[in-house]
PDB file of C-alpha atoms in Angstrom:
ATOM      1  CA  GLN A   1      -6.575   9.943  15.217  1.00 85.00           C
ATOM      2  CA  VAL A   2      -6.365   6.989  12.826  1.00 92.00           C
ATOM      3  CA  GLN A   3      -4.004   4.089  13.365  1.00 96.00           C
ATOM      4  CA  LEU A   4      -2.987   2.000  10.389  1.00 97.00           C
ATOM      5  CA  VAL A   5      -1.450  -1.453  10.581  1.00 98.00           C
ATOM      6  CA  GLU A   6       0.043  -3.151   7.526  1.00 98.00           C
ATOM      7  CA  SER A   7       0.515  -6.880   7.158  1.00 98.00           C
ATOM      8  CA  GLY A   8       1.258  -9.439   4.485  1.00 98.00           C
ATOM      9  CA  GLY A   9       4.861  -8.646   3.684  1.00 98.00           C
ATOM     10  CA  GLY A  10       7.504 -11.313   3.349  1.00 98.00           C
ATOM     11  CA  THR A  11      10.146 -12.796   1.098  1.00 98.00           C
ATOM     12  CA  VAL A  12       9.209 -14.107  -2.306  1.00 98.00           C
ATOM     13  CA  GLN A  13      11.072 -15.104  -5.444  1.00 98.00           C
ATOM     14  CA  ALA A  14      10.946 -12.912  -8.514  1.00 98.00           C
ATOM     15  CA  GLY A  15       7.769 -13.573 -10.452  1.00 98.00           C
ATOM     16  CA  GLY A  16       5.841 -14.406  -7.300  1.00 98.00           C
ATOM     17  CA  SER A  17       2.934 -12.668  -5.624  1.00 98.00           C
ATOM     18  CA  LEU A  18       2.087 -11.116  -2.290  1.00 98.00           C
ATOM     19  CA  LYS A  19      -1.015  -9.411  -0.961  1.00 98.00           C
ATOM     20  CA  LEU A  20      -0.601  -6.605   1.538  1.00 98.00           C
ATOM     21  CA  SER A  21      -3.348  -5.483   3.885  1.00 98.00           C
ATOM     22  CA  CYS A  22      -3.793  -2.276   5.819  1.00 98.00           C
ATOM     23  CA  ALA A  23      -6.250  -2.180   8.700  1.00 98.00           C
ATOM     24  CA  ALA A  24      -7.513   1.144  10.006  1.00 97.00           C
ATOM     25  CA  SER A  25      -8.628   1.731  13.583  1.00 96.00           C
ATOM     26  CA  ALA A  26     -11.334   4.188  12.550  1.00 92.00           C
ATOM     27  CA  ASN A  27     -13.736   4.859   9.723  1.00 92.00           C
ATOM     28  CA  ILE A  28     -11.649   5.750   6.689  1.00 93.00           C
ATOM     29  CA  SER A  29     -14.372   5.315   4.103  1.00 92.00           C
ATOM     30  CA  SER A  30     -14.247   8.991   3.147  1.00 94.00           C
ATOM     31  CA  CYS A  31     -10.455   9.231   3.105  1.00 95.00           C
ATOM     32  CA  GLY A  32      -8.094   8.851   0.236  1.00 96.00           C
ATOM     33  CA  MET A  33      -5.717   5.952   0.774  1.00 97.00           C
ATOM     34  CA  GLY A  34      -2.358   5.120  -0.646  1.00 97.00           C
ATOM     35  CA  TRP A  35       0.493   2.663  -0.712  1.00 98.00           C
ATOM     36  CA  TYR A  36       4.045   3.943  -0.559  1.00 98.00           C
ATOM     37  CA  ARG A  37       7.395   2.218  -0.456  1.00 98.00           C
ATOM     38  CA  GLN A  38      10.898   3.006   0.626  1.00 98.00           C
ATOM     39  CA  ALA A  39      13.836   1.026  -0.680  1.00 96.00           C
ATOM     40  CA  PRO A  40      17.155   1.003   1.182  1.00 91.00           C
ATOM     41  CA  GLY A  41      18.983   4.299   0.673  1.00 94.00           C
ATOM     42  CA  LYS A  42      16.048   5.908  -1.112  1.00 96.00           C
ATOM     43  CA  GLY A  43      13.189   8.191  -0.183  1.00 97.00           C
ATOM     44  CA  ARG A  44       9.593   7.145   0.317  1.00 97.00           C
ATOM     45  CA  ALA A  45       7.696   7.065  -2.970  1.00 98.00           C
ATOM     46  CA  MET A  46       4.087   6.594  -3.916  1.00 97.00           C
ATOM     47  CA  VAL A  47       3.079   3.247  -5.384  1.00 98.00           C
ATOM     48  CA  SER A  48      -0.664   3.694  -5.736  1.00 98.00           C
ATOM     49  CA  ARG A  49      -3.533   5.858  -4.603  1.00 97.00           C
ATOM     50  CA  ILE A  50      -7.211   5.008  -4.277  1.00 96.00           C
ATOM     51  CA  THR A  51     -10.017   7.470  -3.736  1.00 94.00           C
ATOM     52  CA  SER A  52     -12.906   6.922  -1.361  1.00 92.00           C
ATOM     53  CA  THR A  53     -14.975   5.718  -4.315  1.00 91.00           C
ATOM     54  CA  GLY A  54     -12.332   3.296  -5.573  1.00 92.00           C
ATOM     55  CA  THR A  55     -10.642   5.190  -8.380  1.00 96.00           C
ATOM     56  CA  THR A  56      -7.025   4.071  -8.540  1.00 97.00           C
ATOM     57  CA  THR A  57      -3.750   5.569  -9.721  1.00 98.00           C
ATOM     58  CA  TYR A  58      -0.488   3.661 -10.102  1.00 98.00           C
ATOM     59  CA  VAL A  59       3.070   4.604 -10.817  1.00 98.00           C
ATOM     60  CA  PRO A  60       4.187   3.309 -14.226  1.00 98.00           C
ATOM     61  CA  SER A  61       6.601   0.743 -12.793  1.00 97.00           C
ATOM     62  CA  VAL A  62       3.807  -1.234 -11.108  1.00 98.00           C
ATOM     63  CA  LYS A  63       0.935  -0.646 -13.506  1.00 98.00           C
ATOM     64  CA  GLY A  64      -0.473  -3.930 -14.720  1.00 98.00           C
ATOM     65  CA  ARG A  65       1.219  -5.856 -11.910  1.00 98.00           C
ATOM     66  CA  PHE A  66      -0.211  -4.292  -8.737  1.00 98.00           C
ATOM     67  CA  THR A  67      -3.871  -3.793  -7.865  1.00 98.00           C
ATOM     68  CA  SER A  68      -5.147  -1.693  -4.986  1.00 98.00           C
ATOM     69  CA  THR A  69      -8.608  -2.245  -3.550  1.00 97.00           C
ATOM     70  CA  ARG A  70     -10.436  -1.184  -0.449  1.00 97.00           C
ATOM     71  CA  ASP A  71     -13.234  -2.518   1.716  1.00 96.00           C
ATOM     72  CA  ASN A  72     -14.826   0.528   3.299  1.00 94.00           C
ATOM     73  CA  ALA A  73     -17.205  -1.535   5.409  1.00 95.00           C
ATOM     74  CA  LYS A  74     -14.230  -3.173   7.129  1.00 96.00           C
ATOM     75  CA  ASN A  75     -11.843  -0.197   6.976  1.00 95.00           C
ATOM     76  CA  LEU A  76      -9.345  -2.250   5.013  1.00 97.00           C
ATOM     77  CA  LEU A  77      -6.983  -1.439   2.176  1.00 97.00           C
ATOM     78  CA  TYR A  78      -5.275  -4.051   0.031  1.00 98.00           C
ATOM     79  CA  LEU A  79      -2.421  -4.215  -2.438  1.00 98.00           C
ATOM     80  CA  GLN A  80      -2.241  -7.308  -4.616  1.00 98.00           C
ATOM     81  CA  MET A  81       1.256  -7.543  -6.054  1.00 98.00           C
ATOM     82  CA  ASN A  82       1.894  -9.947  -8.929  1.00 98.00           C
ATOM     83  CA  SER A  83       4.936 -10.605 -11.101  1.00 98.00           C
ATOM     84  CA  LEU A  84       7.157  -9.201  -8.397  1.00 98.00           C
ATOM     85  CA  GLU A  85      10.593  -7.973  -9.379  1.00 98.00           C
ATOM     86  CA  VAL A  86      13.774  -7.584  -7.354  1.00 97.00           C
ATOM     87  CA  GLU A  87      13.321  -3.822  -7.737  1.00 97.00           C
ATOM     88  CA  ASP A  88      10.064  -4.041  -5.756  1.00 98.00           C
ATOM     89  CA  THR A  89      12.050  -4.832  -2.613  1.00 98.00           C
ATOM     90  CA  ALA A  90      11.180  -2.151  -0.054  1.00 98.00           C
ATOM     91  CA  MET A  91       9.338  -1.324   3.109  1.00 98.00           C
ATOM     92  CA  TYR A  92       5.710  -0.756   2.156  1.00 98.00           C
ATOM     93  CA  TYR A  93       3.528   1.736   3.988  1.00 98.00           C
ATOM     94  CA  CYS A  94      -0.133   2.591   3.783  1.00 98.00           C
ATOM     95  CA  ALA A  95      -1.400   6.107   4.353  1.00 97.00           C
ATOM     96  CA  ALA A  96      -4.731   7.836   4.774  1.00 96.00           C
ATOM     97  CA  SER A  97      -5.342  11.475   3.941  1.00 92.00           C
ATOM     98  CA  GLY A  98      -7.950  13.857   2.594  1.00 86.00           C
ATOM     99  CA  GLY A  99     -11.684  13.806   3.039  1.00 82.00           C
ATOM    100  CA  THR A 100     -12.543  13.240   6.680  1.00 84.00           C
ATOM    101  CA  CYS A 101      -8.901  12.444   7.437  1.00 88.00           C
ATOM    102  CA  VAL A 102      -7.851  15.917   8.478  1.00 85.00           C
ATOM    103  CA  ASP A 103      -4.242  14.796   8.818  1.00 89.00           C
ATOM    104  CA  THR A 104      -2.043  12.304   7.000  1.00 93.00           C
ATOM    105  CA  TYR A 105      -1.807   9.032   8.858  1.00 96.00           C
ATOM    106  CA  TRP A 106       0.884   6.397   8.276  1.00 97.00           C
ATOM    107  CA  GLY A 107       1.281   2.789   9.222  1.00 97.00           C
ATOM    108  CA  GLN A 108       4.494   1.304  10.571  1.00 97.00           C
ATOM    109  CA  GLY A 109       5.288  -0.525   7.352  1.00 98.00           C
ATOM    110  CA  THR A 110       5.684  -4.104   6.213  1.00 98.00           C
ATOM    111  CA  GLN A 111       8.825  -5.416   4.529  1.00 98.00           C
ATOM    112  CA  VAL A 112       8.690  -6.940   1.067  1.00 98.00           C
ATOM    113  CA  THR A 113      11.805  -8.687  -0.185  1.00 98.00           C
ATOM    114  CA  VAL A 114      11.991 -10.144  -3.680  1.00 98.00           C
ATOM    115  CA  SER A 115      14.877 -12.482  -4.392  1.00 98.00           C
ATOM    116  CA  SER A 116      16.277 -13.354  -7.803  1.00 95.00           C
TER     117      SER A 116
END
């Protein structure tokens, strides 16, 4: 069982930056990790994925603005979000799956609100 805890959300003006963190309770170095978000009235959608070796994938709407990194020694996942837009407002979740993560594990989410 892996527990994930996100932090770093908040309210920021459009054009600003935030850095989200996701702390895992167990060794997730061999797991794929991802950031997802859910805006009000919408389903949960992938934002980025990062493999155990650090290869990243981003959805087109955040490419060039968001950067996902991981620190396997500390079991941490990060999402640096720059040039934030109102449309980025959502609850952000981290997830771990694949590799030694035999199940998909989710955090409780952290709220990001971008004001105009």
